[in-house]
PDB file of C-alpha atoms in Angstrom:
ATOM      1  CA  MET A   1      -1.915 -61.936  15.629  1.00 89.00           C
ATOM      2  CA  VAL A   2      -3.052 -58.818  17.458  1.00 91.00           C
ATOM      3  CA  ALA A   3      -5.457 -55.939  16.712  1.00 91.00           C
ATOM      4  CA  TRP A   4      -3.661 -52.594  16.361  1.00 92.00           C
ATOM      5  CA  LYS A   5      -5.825 -49.565  15.572  1.00 90.00           C
ATOM      6  CA  ARG A   6      -7.607 -50.458  12.305  1.00 92.00           C
ATOM      7  CA  GLN A   7      -5.205 -53.254  11.405  1.00 94.00           C
ATOM      8  CA  LEU A   8      -4.413 -56.838  12.328  1.00 95.00           C
ATOM      9  CA  ILE A   9      -0.685 -57.413  12.812  1.00 95.00           C
ATOM     10  CA  LEU A  10       0.552 -60.940  12.134  1.00 95.00           C
ATOM     11  CA  PHE A  11       3.992 -62.177  13.166  1.00 96.00           C
ATOM     12  CA  GLY A  12       5.791 -65.492  12.712  1.00 93.00           C
ATOM     13  CA  GLY A  13       4.232 -68.935  12.561  1.00 93.00           C
ATOM     14  CA  PHE A  14       5.321 -72.145  10.870  1.00 91.00           C
ATOM     15  CA  HIS A  15       4.523 -74.461   7.999  1.00 91.00           C
ATOM     16  CA  GLU A  16       5.096 -78.201   8.181  1.00 85.00           C
ATOM     17  CA  SER A  17       4.680 -80.895   5.557  1.00 83.00           C
ATOM     18  CA  THR A  18       5.476 -84.592   5.481  1.00 78.00           C
ATOM     19  CA  ARG A  19       8.987 -83.866   4.234  1.00 81.00           C
ATOM     20  CA  ASP A  20      10.044 -80.586   5.787  1.00 85.00           C
ATOM     21  CA  TYR A  21       9.057 -77.645   7.985  1.00 90.00           C
ATOM     22  CA  ILE A  22       9.844 -73.949   8.169  1.00 92.00           C
ATOM     23  CA  TYR A  23       9.426 -71.245  10.845  1.00 94.00           C
ATOM     24  CA  TYR A  24       8.869 -67.583  10.064  1.00 95.00           C
ATOM     25  CA  ASN A  25       9.692 -64.212  11.615  1.00 95.00           C
ATOM     26  CA  ASP A  26       8.099 -61.924   9.044  1.00 95.00           C
ATOM     27  CA  VAL A  27       5.392 -59.350   9.771  1.00 96.00           C
ATOM     28  CA  TYR A  28       2.168 -58.728   7.860  1.00 96.00           C
ATOM     29  CA  ALA A  29      -0.647 -56.215   8.342  1.00 95.00           C
ATOM     30  CA  PHE A  30      -4.281 -56.640   7.345  1.00 96.00           C
ATOM     31  CA  ASN A  31      -6.197 -53.385   6.870  1.00 95.00           C
ATOM     32  CA  LEU A  32      -9.742 -53.619   8.237  1.00 95.00           C
ATOM     33  CA  ASP A  33     -10.947 -50.721   6.072  1.00 94.00           C
ATOM     34  CA  THR A  34      -9.641 -51.871   2.694  1.00 95.00           C
ATOM     35  CA  PHE A  35      -9.429 -55.637   3.462  1.00 95.00           C
ATOM     36  CA  THR A  36      -5.950 -55.844   1.993  1.00 96.00           C
ATOM     37  CA  TRP A  37      -2.708 -57.447   3.162  1.00 96.00           C
ATOM     38  CA  SER A  38       0.643 -55.687   3.229  1.00 94.00           C
ATOM     39  CA  LYS A  39       4.064 -56.904   4.305  1.00 94.00           C
ATOM     40  CA  LEU A  40       5.964 -54.805   6.833  1.00 94.00           C
ATOM     41  CA  SER A  41       9.755 -54.484   6.810  1.00 93.00           C
ATOM     42  CA  PRO A  42      10.752 -53.268  10.255  1.00 94.00           C
ATOM     43  CA  SER A  43      14.289 -52.035  10.817  1.00 94.00           C
ATOM     44  CA  GLY A  44      16.500 -53.257  13.650  1.00 93.00           C
ATOM     45  CA  MET A  45      17.229 -56.735  14.993  1.00 94.00           C
ATOM     46  CA  GLY A  46      13.981 -58.599  15.460  1.00 93.00           C
ATOM     47  CA  PRO A  47      13.030 -62.004  16.931  1.00 95.00           C
ATOM     48  CA  THR A  48      14.308 -65.213  15.403  1.00 95.00           C
ATOM     49  CA  PRO A  49      11.766 -67.387  13.522  1.00 95.00           C
ATOM     50  CA  ARG A  50       9.216 -68.967  15.862  1.00 94.00           C
ATOM     51  CA  SER A  51       5.593 -69.887  16.451  1.00 92.00           C
ATOM     52  CA  GLY A  52       3.368 -69.964  19.512  1.00 89.00           C
ATOM     53  CA  CYS A  53       4.579 -66.550  20.697  1.00 90.00           C
ATOM     54  CA  GLN A  54       2.173 -64.106  22.268  1.00 87.00           C
ATOM     55  CA  MET A  55       1.483 -60.516  21.252  1.00 91.00           C
ATOM     56  CA  SER A  56      -0.089 -57.607  23.124  1.00 91.00           C
ATOM     57  CA  VAL A  57      -0.496 -53.870  22.547  1.00 92.00           C
ATOM     58  CA  THR A  58       1.090 -51.363  24.930  1.00 90.00           C
ATOM     59  CA  PRO A  59      -0.544 -48.074  26.007  1.00 87.00           C
ATOM     60  CA  GLN A  60       2.150 -46.235  24.033  1.00 87.00           C
ATOM     61  CA  GLY A  61       1.001 -47.875  20.778  1.00 89.00           C
ATOM     62  CA  GLY A  62       3.683 -50.540  20.456  1.00 92.00           C
ATOM     63  CA  ILE A  63       3.342 -54.309  20.125  1.00 94.00           C
ATOM     64  CA  VAL A  64       5.088 -56.650  22.563  1.00 94.00           C
ATOM     65  CA  ILE A  65       6.142 -60.113  21.379  1.00 94.00           C
ATOM     66  CA  TYR A  66       7.192 -62.660  23.983  1.00 92.00           C
ATOM     67  CA  GLY A  67       8.222 -66.318  24.043  1.00 90.00           C
ATOM     68  CA  GLY A  68       7.464 -68.913  21.424  1.00 90.00           C
ATOM     69  CA  TYR A  69       8.877 -72.157  20.089  1.00 90.00           C
ATOM     70  CA  SER A  70      10.962 -73.233  17.104  1.00 90.00           C
ATOM     71  CA  LYS A  71      13.023 -76.198  16.028  1.00 86.00           C
ATOM     72  CA  GLN A  72      15.820 -76.811  13.615  1.00 84.00           C
ATOM     73  CA  ARG A  73      17.348 -79.884  12.044  1.00 83.00           C
ATOM     74  CA  VAL A  74      20.596 -80.974  13.667  1.00 79.00           C
ATOM     75  CA  LYS A  75      21.177 -83.998  11.476  1.00 80.00           C
ATOM     76  CA  LYS A  76      19.144 -86.339   9.349  1.00 78.00           C
ATOM     77  CA  ASP A  77      15.866 -87.187  11.071  1.00 74.00           C
ATOM     78  CA  VAL A  78      17.013 -85.391  14.237  1.00 77.00           C
ATOM     79  CA  ASP A  79      15.525 -82.039  15.251  1.00 79.00           C
ATOM     80  CA  LYS A  80      16.309 -79.751  18.154  1.00 82.00           C
ATOM     81  CA  GLY A  81      13.550 -77.666  19.720  1.00 83.00           C
ATOM     82  CA  THR A  82      14.085 -74.246  21.286  1.00 87.00           C
ATOM     83  CA  ARG A  83      11.832 -72.569  23.871  1.00 87.00           C
ATOM     84  CA  HIS A  84      12.164 -68.813  23.628  1.00 90.00           C
ATOM     85  CA  SER A  85      11.958 -66.441  26.575  1.00 89.00           C
ATOM     86  CA  ASP A  86      13.139 -63.233  24.905  1.00 92.00           C
ATOM     87  CA  MET A  87      10.971 -60.173  24.412  1.00 94.00           C
ATOM     88  CA  PHE A  88      10.738 -57.582  21.629  1.00 96.00           C
ATOM     89  CA  LEU A  89       8.872 -54.359  20.951  1.00 96.00           C
ATOM     90  CA  LEU A  90       7.526 -53.548  17.505  1.00 96.00           C
ATOM     91  CA  LYS A  91       6.422 -49.931  17.054  1.00 93.00           C
ATOM     92  CA  PRO A  92       5.954 -47.302  14.331  1.00 92.00           C
ATOM     93  CA  GLU A  93       9.066 -45.217  13.805  1.00 87.00           C
ATOM     94  CA  ASP A  94       8.545 -41.476  14.367  1.00 81.00           C
ATOM     95  CA  GLY A  95       4.788 -42.027  14.467  1.00 74.00           C
ATOM     96  CA  ARG A  96       4.631 -43.217  10.848  1.00 79.00           C
ATOM     97  CA  GLU A  97       2.410 -46.235  10.246  1.00 79.00           C
ATOM     98  CA  ASP A  98       4.314 -47.219   7.110  1.00 80.00           C
ATOM     99  CA  LYS A  99       7.659 -47.521   8.870  1.00 90.00           C
ATOM    100  CA  TRP A 100       8.298 -49.836  11.821  1.00 94.00           C
ATOM    101  CA  VAL A 101      11.254 -50.658  14.033  1.00 95.00           C
ATOM    102  CA  TRP A 102      12.274 -53.570  16.285  1.00 96.00           C
ATOM    103  CA  THR A 103      13.626 -53.031  19.811  1.00 95.00           C
ATOM    104  CA  ARG A 104      14.804 -55.775  22.158  1.00 95.00           C
ATOM    105  CA  MET A 105      13.398 -55.490  25.666  1.00 94.00           C
ATOM    106  CA  ASN A 106      14.849 -56.519  29.015  1.00 93.00           C
ATOM    107  CA  PRO A 107      12.032 -56.172  31.548  1.00 93.00           C
ATOM    108  CA  SER A 108      12.687 -56.452  35.259  1.00 94.00           C
ATOM    109  CA  GLY A 109      10.780 -58.473  37.823  1.00 93.00           C
ATOM    110  CA  VAL A 110       9.839 -62.161  37.827  1.00 90.00           C
ATOM    111  CA  LYS A 111       9.192 -63.236  34.255  1.00 87.00           C
ATOM    112  CA  PRO A 112       7.585 -66.532  33.154  1.00 88.00           C
ATOM    113  CA  THR A 113       9.689 -69.597  32.539  1.00 84.00           C
ATOM    114  CA  PRO A 114      10.327 -70.471  28.860  1.00 85.00           C
ATOM    115  CA  ARG A 115       7.087 -71.648  27.249  1.00 84.00           C
ATOM    116  CA  SER A 116       4.821 -71.237  24.253  1.00 86.00           C
ATOM    117  CA  GLY A 117       1.131 -71.286  23.441  1.00 86.00           C
ATOM    118  CA  PHE A 118      -0.063 -69.460  26.546  1.00 84.00           C
ATOM    119  CA  SER A 119      -3.143 -67.230  26.727  1.00 87.00           C
ATOM    120  CA  VAL A 120      -3.054 -63.450  26.835  1.00 88.00           C
ATOM    121  CA  ALA A 121      -5.666 -60.968  28.074  1.00 87.00           C
ATOM    122  CA  MET A 122      -5.656 -57.275  28.842  1.00 85.00           C
ATOM    123  CA  ALA A 123      -5.954 -56.414  32.536  1.00 83.00           C
ATOM    124  CA  PRO A 124      -6.685 -53.094  34.294  1.00 83.00           C
ATOM    125  CA  ASN A 125      -4.006 -50.414  34.756  1.00 81.00           C
ATOM    126  CA  HIS A 126      -2.370 -51.111  31.366  1.00 80.00           C
ATOM    127  CA  GLN A 127      -1.285 -54.596  32.378  1.00 87.00           C
ATOM    128  CA  THR A 128      -1.192 -57.761  30.272  1.00 90.00           C
ATOM    129  CA  LEU A 129      -2.183 -61.081  31.829  1.00 89.00           C
ATOM    130  CA  PHE A 130      -0.351 -64.252  30.756  1.00 89.00           C
ATOM    131  CA  PHE A 131      -1.766 -67.645  31.714  1.00 90.00           C
ATOM    132  CA  GLY A 132      -0.653 -71.243  31.203  1.00 87.00           C
ATOM    133  CA  GLY A 133       1.312 -72.491  28.230  1.00 87.00           C
ATOM    134  CA  VAL A 134       3.364 -75.562  27.432  1.00 84.00           C
ATOM    135  CA  CYS A 135       7.028 -76.475  27.617  1.00 82.00           C
ATOM    136  CA  ASP A 136       8.130 -79.285  25.287  1.00 75.00           C
ATOM    137  CA  GLU A 137      11.174 -81.421  26.107  1.00 71.00           C
ATOM    138  CA  GLU A 138      12.476 -83.117  22.990  1.00 66.00           C
ATOM    139  CA  GLU A 139      15.069 -85.833  22.690  1.00 62.00           C
ATOM    140  CA  GLU A 140      16.128 -87.916  19.727  1.00 58.00           C
ATOM    141  CA  GLU A 141      13.504 -90.585  20.304  1.00 61.00           C
ATOM    142  CA  SER A 142      10.910 -88.938  22.548  1.00 63.00           C
ATOM    143  CA  LEU A 143       8.843 -85.812  23.092  1.00 66.00           C
ATOM    144  CA  ALA A 144       7.427 -84.805  26.486  1.00 71.00           C
ATOM    145  CA  GLY A 145       5.400 -81.715  27.325  1.00 76.00           C
ATOM    146  CA  GLU A 146       4.731 -79.896  30.601  1.00 81.00           C
ATOM    147  CA  PHE A 147       1.606 -77.758  30.863  1.00 87.00           C
ATOM    148  CA  PHE A 148       1.306 -74.776  33.198  1.00 86.00           C
ATOM    149  CA  ASN A 149      -1.572 -73.073  35.004  1.00 86.00           C
ATOM    150  CA  ASP A 150       0.271 -70.146  36.568  1.00 88.00           C
ATOM    151  CA  LEU A 151      -0.349 -66.423  36.106  1.00 90.00           C
ATOM    152  CA  TYR A 152       1.977 -63.567  35.222  1.00 92.00           C
ATOM    153  CA  PHE A 153       1.377 -59.862  34.695  1.00 91.00           C
ATOM    154  CA  TYR A 154       3.401 -57.580  32.475  1.00 93.00           C
ATOM    155  CA  ASP A 155       3.213 -53.870  33.280  1.00 92.00           C
ATOM    156  CA  ALA A 156       4.048 -52.000  30.063  1.00 89.00           C
ATOM    157  CA  THR A 157       4.302 -48.606  31.786  1.00 89.00           C
ATOM    158  CA  ARG A 158       7.032 -49.871  34.144  1.00 91.00           C
ATOM    159  CA  ASN A 159       8.416 -52.588  31.848  1.00 92.00           C
ATOM    160  CA  ARG A 160       8.217 -55.116  34.654  1.00 93.00           C
ATOM    161  CA  TRP A 161       6.955 -58.669  35.196  1.00 93.00           C
ATOM    162  CA  PHE A 162       4.853 -59.699  38.212  1.00 91.00           C
ATOM    163  CA  GLU A 163       3.895 -63.178  39.305  1.00 89.00           C
ATOM    164  CA  GLY A 164       0.152 -63.495  39.805  1.00 86.00           C
ATOM    165  CA  GLN A 165      -1.107 -64.632  43.209  1.00 79.00           C
ATOM    166  CA  LEU A 166      -4.690 -65.811  43.627  1.00 73.00           C
ATOM    167  CA  LYS A 167      -6.454 -65.384  46.956  1.00 73.00           C
ATOM    168  CA  LYS A 168      -7.347 -68.635  48.692  1.00 70.00           C
ATOM    169  CA  LEU A 169     -10.978 -69.297  49.566  1.00 62.00           C
ATOM    170  CA  ARG A 170     -11.906 -68.906  53.224  1.00 65.00           C
ATOM    171  CA  SER A 171     -12.565 -72.032  55.237  1.00 61.00           C
ATOM    172  CA  GLY A 172     -16.206 -73.047  54.949  1.00 62.00           C
ATOM    173  CA  TRP A 173     -16.854 -70.691  52.038  1.00 61.00           C
ATOM    174  CA  ARG A 174     -18.312 -73.414  49.846  1.00 67.00           C
ATOM    175  CA  ARG A 175     -20.556 -74.680  52.656  1.00 70.00           C
ATOM    176  CA  GLN A 176     -21.897 -71.192  53.418  1.00 72.00           C
ATOM    177  CA  THR A 177     -22.502 -70.486  49.754  1.00 75.00           C
ATOM    178  CA  ARG A 178     -24.437 -73.754  49.405  1.00 78.00           C
ATOM    179  CA  LYS A 179     -26.620 -72.901  52.431  1.00 78.00           C
ATOM    180  CA  ARG A 180     -27.432 -69.454  51.056  1.00 82.00           C
ATOM    181  CA  THR A 181     -28.364 -70.976  47.713  1.00 83.00           C
ATOM    182  CA  VAL A 182     -30.689 -73.529  49.375  1.00 80.00           C
ATOM    183  CA  ARG A 183     -32.411 -70.780  51.411  1.00 84.00           C
ATOM    184  CA  ARG A 184     -32.968 -68.658  48.316  1.00 85.00           C
ATOM    185  CA  LEU A 185     -34.448 -71.607  46.448  1.00 85.00           C
ATOM    186  CA  LYS A 186     -36.873 -72.334  49.312  1.00 85.00           C
ATOM    187  CA  VAL A 187     -38.053 -68.724  49.410  1.00 84.00           C
ATOM    188  CA  LEU A 188     -38.475 -68.743  45.646  1.00 85.00           C
ATOM    189  CA  ARG A 189     -40.617 -71.918  45.779  1.00 85.00           C
ATOM    190  CA  VAL A 190     -42.871 -70.455  48.510  1.00 85.00           C
ATOM    191  CA  GLU A 191     -43.358 -67.211  46.584  1.00 86.00           C
ATOM    192  CA  THR A 192     -44.178 -69.145  43.413  1.00 87.00           C
ATOM    193  CA  ARG A 193     -46.821 -71.263  45.208  1.00 86.00           C
ATOM    194  CA  MET A 194     -48.415 -68.155  46.763  1.00 87.00           C
ATOM    195  CA  ARG A 195     -48.628 -66.418  43.396  1.00 86.00           C
ATOM    196  CA  THR A 196     -50.191 -69.516  41.834  1.00 86.00           C
ATOM    197  CA  LYS A 197     -52.840 -69.836  44.563  1.00 84.00           C
ATOM    198  CA  THR A 198     -53.716 -66.135  44.350  1.00 86.00           C
ATOM    199  CA  ALA A 199     -54.143 -66.383  40.585  1.00 83.00           C
ATOM    200  CA  GLU A 200     -56.369 -69.453  40.989  1.00 83.00           C
ATOM    201  CA  ARG A 201     -58.627 -67.684  43.561  1.00 83.00           C
ATOM    202  CA  ARG A 202     -59.062 -64.696  41.288  1.00 82.00           C
ATOM    203  CA  ALA A 203     -59.959 -66.958  38.368  1.00 80.00           C
ATOM    204  CA  VAL A 204     -62.592 -68.785  40.474  1.00 78.00           C
ATOM    205  CA  ARG A 205     -64.150 -65.498  41.623  1.00 76.00           C
ATOM    206  CA  ARG A 206     -64.440 -64.248  38.084  1.00 73.00           C
ATOM    207  CA  THR A 207     -66.151 -67.432  36.862  1.00 71.00           C
ATOM    208  CA  GLU A 208     -68.566 -67.621  39.884  1.00 60.00           C
ATOM    209  CA  SER A 209     -69.942 -64.031  39.597  1.00 55.00           C
ATOM    210  CA  PRO A 210     -73.817 -64.314  39.400  1.00 56.00           C
ATOM    211  CA  LEU A 211     -74.346 -60.957  37.702  1.00 53.00           C
ATOM    212  CA  GLN A 212     -71.698 -61.737  35.130  1.00 53.00           C
ATOM    213  CA  GLY A 213     -73.394 -65.020  34.281  1.00 51.00           C
ATOM    214  CA  CYS A 214     -76.811 -63.391  33.940  1.00 53.00           C
ATOM    215  CA  LEU A 215     -75.527 -60.658  31.693  1.00 50.00           C
ATOM    216  CA  ALA A 216     -73.647 -63.140  29.552  1.00 50.00           C
ATOM    217  CA  SER A 217     -76.820 -65.139  28.880  1.00 52.00           C
ATOM    218  CA  ALA A 218     -79.024 -62.030  28.518  1.00 51.00           C
ATOM    219  CA  VAL A 219     -77.257 -60.357  25.598  1.00 51.00           C
ATOM    220  CA  PRO A 220     -77.851 -61.985  22.201  1.00 52.00           C
ATOM    221  CA  THR A 221     -74.876 -61.876  19.925  1.00 51.00           C
ATOM    222  CA  SER A 222     -77.043 -60.721  17.015  1.00 50.00           C
ATOM    223  CA  ALA A 223     -78.610 -57.727  18.843  1.00 49.00           C
ATOM    224  CA  GLN A 224     -77.654 -54.556  17.075  1.00 51.00           C
ATOM    225  CA  ASP A 225     -80.566 -52.219  17.909  1.00 58.00           C
ATOM    226  CA  PRO A 226     -80.197 -50.499  21.343  1.00 60.00           C
ATOM    227  CA  ALA A 227     -83.960 -50.938  21.980  1.00 62.00           C
ATOM    228  CA  VAL A 228     -83.777 -54.668  21.289  1.00 58.00           C
ATOM    229  CA  LEU A 229     -80.685 -54.933  23.469  1.00 56.00           C
ATOM    230  CA  GLY A 230     -82.396 -53.161  26.407  1.00 61.00           C
ATOM    231  CA  GLU A 231     -85.483 -55.380  26.124  1.00 62.00           C
ATOM    232  CA  ALA A 232     -83.365 -58.489  26.127  1.00 56.00           C
ATOM    233  CA  LEU A 233     -81.528 -57.333  29.235  1.00 55.00           C
ATOM    234  CA  ARG A 234     -84.772 -56.508  31.119  1.00 60.00           C
ATOM    235  CA  SER A 235     -86.362 -59.848  30.288  1.00 57.00           C
ATOM    236  CA  SER A 236     -83.343 -61.861  31.301  1.00 53.00           C
ATOM    237  CA  LEU A 237     -82.332 -60.113  34.532  1.00 51.00           C
ATOM    238  CA  CYS A 238     -81.747 -62.194  37.653  1.00 52.00           C
ATOM    239  CA  PRO A 239     -84.707 -62.279  40.081  1.00 53.00           C
ATOM    240  CA  ASP A 240     -83.215 -59.925  42.606  1.00 54.00           C
ATOM    241  CA  THR A 241     -82.187 -57.484  39.929  1.00 52.00           C
ATOM    242  CA  GLN A 242     -85.641 -57.551  38.264  1.00 50.00           C
ATOM    243  CA  GLU A 243     -87.388 -56.932  41.591  1.00 53.00           C
ATOM    244  CA  ARG A 244     -85.176 -53.911  42.099  1.00 54.00           C
ATOM    245  CA  ALA A 245     -86.187 -52.591  38.662  1.00 51.00           C
ATOM    246  CA  GLU A 246     -89.924 -53.032  39.521  1.00 55.00           C
ATOM    247  CA  GLY A 247     -89.597 -51.190  42.809  1.00 55.00           C
ATOM    248  CA  GLY A 248     -90.336 -54.175  45.012  1.00 53.00           C
ATOM    249  CA  TRP A 249     -86.866 -55.029  45.998  1.00 52.00           C
ATOM    250  CA  PRO A 250     -85.823 -56.259  48.424  1.00 54.00           C
ATOM    251  CA  ARG A 251     -88.792 -58.254  49.745  1.00 53.00           C
ATOM    252  CA  PRO A 252     -89.175 -58.544  53.484  1.00 54.00           C
ATOM    253  CA  GLY A 253     -87.399 -61.612  54.740  1.00 53.00           C
ATOM    254  CA  ARG A 254     -85.572 -62.195  51.442  1.00 51.00           C
ATOM    255  CA  GLU A 255     -81.825 -62.375  51.544  1.00 51.00           C
ATOM    256  CA  LEU A 256     -79.696 -60.464  49.085  1.00 51.00           C
ATOM    257  CA  SER A 257     -77.827 -62.377  46.451  1.00 51.00           C
ATOM    258  CA  PRO A 258     -74.067 -62.250  46.906  1.00 52.00           C
ATOM    259  CA  MET A 259     -72.399 -59.787  44.557  1.00 50.00           C
ATOM    260  CA  ILE A 260     -68.677 -59.903  43.737  1.00 45.00           C
TER     261      ILE A 260
END
């Protein structure tokens, strides 16, 4: 399945029961605006029935279908599996969304080995990234599978396959990265401790302020009249503050109270 404009295009698949199985090569479209299914009948020679194939949208508005797997019964209780490596293009004919056509493709370059069930993602520059997949080897009495972790790119504009090459990590890269991480963690711990100590000092200074304590005990919570409030403040001022109000502050030889 692949998203194409405002539709989901579904191709192929299989159904298996305890008695029999069947592979499909039909095409359906699901409209995301009306939430309805419709069956497409493309012209031309399309892919044979299969499942596990991968689909991607080209910049020109077509849909590429590659690979897949199918099996057929050779004789009673004996099946033969087929790994597909062919490629097809499904696109609207003459720009009409109600009429589609199949075209077989023969891209150049280094294409993936036959496989099915691999992952597909869109890459920059109109390229499609193919990763992994599985190749099943079936015999009459056994089934063995080989899994892949290689990368391939398909360039739709040039119709060409490219084998993906990952850059190797430099020698000592992991060790250097670990050292940088340890240094950053140490700096972060030091900054956190400094912030905590600064916050604690500020909290202590606020709670140890003499004037703040005097004012807190001087103001009754029930005082509503400004005259009553002023009288309460005058009668409850700290000694140094009261002396200042009476004009006799500071006394000779008397030290000032610390103010914060």
